[in-house]
Amino acid sequence: MPGAIPHIIAGFALFIIGRYYFKDYFNENDKSIKLFLLAFACISFSIIPDFPLIIYYLTYAWSSICDIYPYHDLLHIILFIIAFFGLFVIKFFSHIKIKPIWIMGMWAILLHITMDLVIPEIGIWI
């Protein structure tokens, strides 16, 4: 699993992709609030699945990093299921006004989990 910098870069990349893919949605009058919400959703949702690791590296509350991995993996499984079904429900059954923001947030979670599965661990930052 990659470190913090690739996750943040992925969040910014999804922000840029979402900004241009949903350009009609962001051309309305309250564009700055919607862009802020999109940036917040993309960046924070690309970091949320690593919440147990963030707590560990900030506090060192557990004795070993190996104690965190079961919780980390469980959170990844739960968030993958939520993101997959949430994306399906939002895309096809929902009529909310901020649909593009939620769609990009769910894609951020799915991209995060895919990155964790594919990219080998190098360190905390990279």
mmCIF file with all atom_site columns, C-alpha atoms in Angstrom, residues 35-92:
data_model
loop_
_atom_site.group_PDB
_atom_site.id
_atom_site.type_symbol
_atom_site.label_atom_id
_atom_site.label_alt_id
_atom_site.label_comp_id
_atom_site.label_asym_id
_atom_site.label_entity_id
_atom_site.label_seq_id
_atom_site.pdbx_PDB_ins_code
_atom_site.Cartn_x
_atom_site.Cartn_y
_atom_site.Cartn_z
_atom_site.occupancy
_atom_site.B_iso_or_equiv
_atom_site.pdbx_formal_charge
_atom_site.auth_seq_id
_atom_site.auth_comp_id
_atom_site.auth_asym_id
_atom_site.auth_atom_id
_atom_site.pdbx_PDB_model_num
ATOM 1  C CA . LEU A 1 35 ? -15.740 23.162 -6.045  1.00 0.00 ? 35 LEU A CA 1
ATOM 2  C CA . PHE A 1 36 ? -14.749 23.280 -2.377  1.00 0.00 ? 36 PHE A CA 1
ATOM 3  C CA . LEU A 1 37 ? -17.112 20.396 -1.592  1.00 0.00 ? 37 LEU A CA 1
ATOM 4  C CA . LEU A 1 38 ? -15.732 18.413 -4.536  1.00 0.00 ? 38 LEU A CA 1
ATOM 5  C CA . ALA A 1 39 ? -12.140 18.991 -3.398  1.00 0.00 ? 39 ALA A CA 1
ATOM 6  C CA . PHE A 1 40 ? -13.030 18.060 0.181   1.00 0.00 ? 40 PHE A CA 1
ATOM 7  C CA . ALA A 1 41 ? -14.841 14.896 -0.909  1.00 0.00 ? 41 ALA A CA 1
ATOM 8  C CA . CYS A 1 42 ? -12.116 13.716 -3.272  1.00 0.00 ? 42 CYS A CA 1
ATOM 9  C CA . ILE A 1 43 ? -9.198  14.373 -0.935  1.00 0.00 ? 43 ILE A CA 1
ATOM 10 C CA . SER A 1 44 ? -10.805 13.250 2.320   1.00 0.00 ? 44 SER A CA 1
ATOM 11 C CA . PHE A 1 45 ? -12.451 10.159 0.836   1.00 0.00 ? 45 PHE A CA 1
ATOM 12 C CA . SER A 1 46 ? -9.093  9.109  -0.592  1.00 0.00 ? 46 SER A CA 1
ATOM 13 C CA . ILE A 1 47 ? -7.624  9.256  2.937   1.00 0.00 ? 47 ILE A CA 1
ATOM 14 C CA . ILE A 1 48 ? -10.529 7.935  5.084   1.00 0.00 ? 48 ILE A CA 1
ATOM 15 C CA . PRO A 1 49 ? -9.827  4.206  4.536   1.00 0.00 ? 49 PRO A CA 1
ATOM 16 C CA . ASP A 1 50 ? -6.442  4.628  6.229   1.00 0.00 ? 50 ASP A CA 1
ATOM 17 C CA . PHE A 1 51 ? -7.917  6.185  9.367   1.00 0.00 ? 51 PHE A CA 1
ATOM 18 C CA . PRO A 1 52 ? -6.575  3.449  11.741  1.00 0.00 ? 52 PRO A CA 1
ATOM 19 C CA . LEU A 1 53 ? -3.077  3.874  10.303  1.00 0.00 ? 53 LEU A CA 1
ATOM 20 C CA . ILE A 1 54 ? -3.257  7.656  10.706  1.00 0.00 ? 54 ILE A CA 1
ATOM 21 C CA . ILE A 1 55 ? -4.210  7.231  14.362  1.00 0.00 ? 55 ILE A CA 1
ATOM 22 C CA . TYR A 1 56 ? -1.365  4.766  14.860  1.00 0.00 ? 56 TYR A CA 1
ATOM 23 C CA . TYR A 1 57 ? 1.286   7.000  13.282  1.00 0.00 ? 57 TYR A CA 1
ATOM 24 C CA . LEU A 1 58 ? 0.082   10.042 15.230  1.00 0.00 ? 58 LEU A CA 1
ATOM 25 C CA . THR A 1 59 ? -0.188  8.396  18.648  1.00 0.00 ? 59 THR A CA 1
ATOM 26 C CA . TYR A 1 60 ? 1.651   5.043  18.572  1.00 0.00 ? 60 TYR A CA 1
ATOM 27 C CA . ALA A 1 61 ? -1.121  3.866  20.922  1.00 0.00 ? 61 ALA A CA 1
ATOM 28 C CA . TRP A 1 62 ? -0.758  0.193  19.987  1.00 0.00 ? 62 TRP A CA 1
ATOM 29 C CA . SER A 1 63 ? 2.314   -1.871 20.579  1.00 0.00 ? 63 SER A CA 1
ATOM 30 C CA . SER A 1 64 ? 2.890   -2.783 16.943  1.00 0.00 ? 64 SER A CA 1
ATOM 31 C CA . ILE A 1 65 ? 1.749   -1.858 13.472  1.00 0.00 ? 65 ILE A CA 1
ATOM 32 C CA . CYS A 1 66 ? 0.703   -5.495 13.037  1.00 0.00 ? 66 CYS A CA 1
ATOM 33 C CA . ASP A 1 67 ? -2.038  -4.893 15.633  1.00 0.00 ? 67 ASP A CA 1
ATOM 34 C CA . ILE A 1 68 ? -3.591  -2.265 13.330  1.00 0.00 ? 68 ILE A CA 1
ATOM 35 C CA . TYR A 1 69 ? -3.703  -4.287 10.110  1.00 0.00 ? 69 TYR A CA 1
ATOM 36 C CA . PRO A 1 70 ? -6.824  -6.365 10.961  1.00 0.00 ? 70 PRO A CA 1
ATOM 37 C CA . TYR A 1 71 ? -8.786  -3.164 11.675  1.00 0.00 ? 71 TYR A CA 1
ATOM 38 C CA . HIS A 1 72 ? -7.354  -1.519 8.589   1.00 0.00 ? 72 HIS A CA 1
ATOM 39 C CA . ASP A 1 73 ? -8.341  -4.459 6.389   1.00 0.00 ? 73 ASP A CA 1
ATOM 40 C CA . LEU A 1 74 ? -11.816 -4.653 7.947   1.00 0.00 ? 74 LEU A CA 1
ATOM 41 C CA . LEU A 1 75 ? -12.371 -0.942 7.334   1.00 0.00 ? 75 LEU A CA 1
ATOM 42 C CA . HIS A 1 76 ? -11.255 -1.386 3.714   1.00 0.00 ? 76 HIS A CA 1
ATOM 43 C CA . ILE A 1 77 ? -13.757 -4.204 3.186   1.00 0.00 ? 77 ILE A CA 1
ATOM 44 C CA . ILE A 1 78 ? -16.601 -2.248 4.780   1.00 0.00 ? 78 ILE A CA 1
ATOM 45 C CA . LEU A 1 79 ? -15.842 0.947  2.861   1.00 0.00 ? 79 LEU A CA 1
ATOM 46 C CA . PHE A 1 80 ? -15.461 -0.936 -0.425  1.00 0.00 ? 80 PHE A CA 1
ATOM 47 C CA . ILE A 1 81 ? -18.938 -2.413 -0.018  1.00 0.00 ? 81 ILE A CA 1
ATOM 48 C CA . ILE A 1 82 ? -20.406 0.948  1.011   1.00 0.00 ? 82 ILE A CA 1
ATOM 49 C CA . ALA A 1 83 ? -18.685 2.768  -1.862  1.00 0.00 ? 83 ALA A CA 1
ATOM 50 C CA . PHE A 1 84 ? -19.672 0.192  -4.471  1.00 0.00 ? 84 PHE A CA 1
ATOM 51 C CA . PHE A 1 85 ? -23.342 0.048  -3.519  1.00 0.00 ? 85 PHE A CA 1
ATOM 52 C CA . GLY A 1 86 ? -23.431 3.758  -2.689  1.00 0.00 ? 86 GLY A CA 1
ATOM 53 C CA . LEU A 1 87 ? -22.112 4.616  -6.118  1.00 0.00 ? 87 LEU A CA 1
ATOM 54 C CA . PHE A 1 88 ? -24.738 2.371  -7.714  1.00 0.00 ? 88 PHE A CA 1
ATOM 55 C CA . VAL A 1 89 ? -27.581 3.871  -5.664  1.00 0.00 ? 89 VAL A CA 1
ATOM 56 C CA . ILE A 1 90 ? -26.443 7.467  -6.173  1.00 0.00 ? 90 ILE A CA 1
ATOM 57 C CA . LYS A 1 91 ? -25.960 7.002  -9.901  1.00 0.00 ? 91 LYS A CA 1
ATOM 58 C CA . PHE A 1 92 ? -29.235 5.272  -10.732 1.00 0.00 ? 92 PHE A CA 1
#
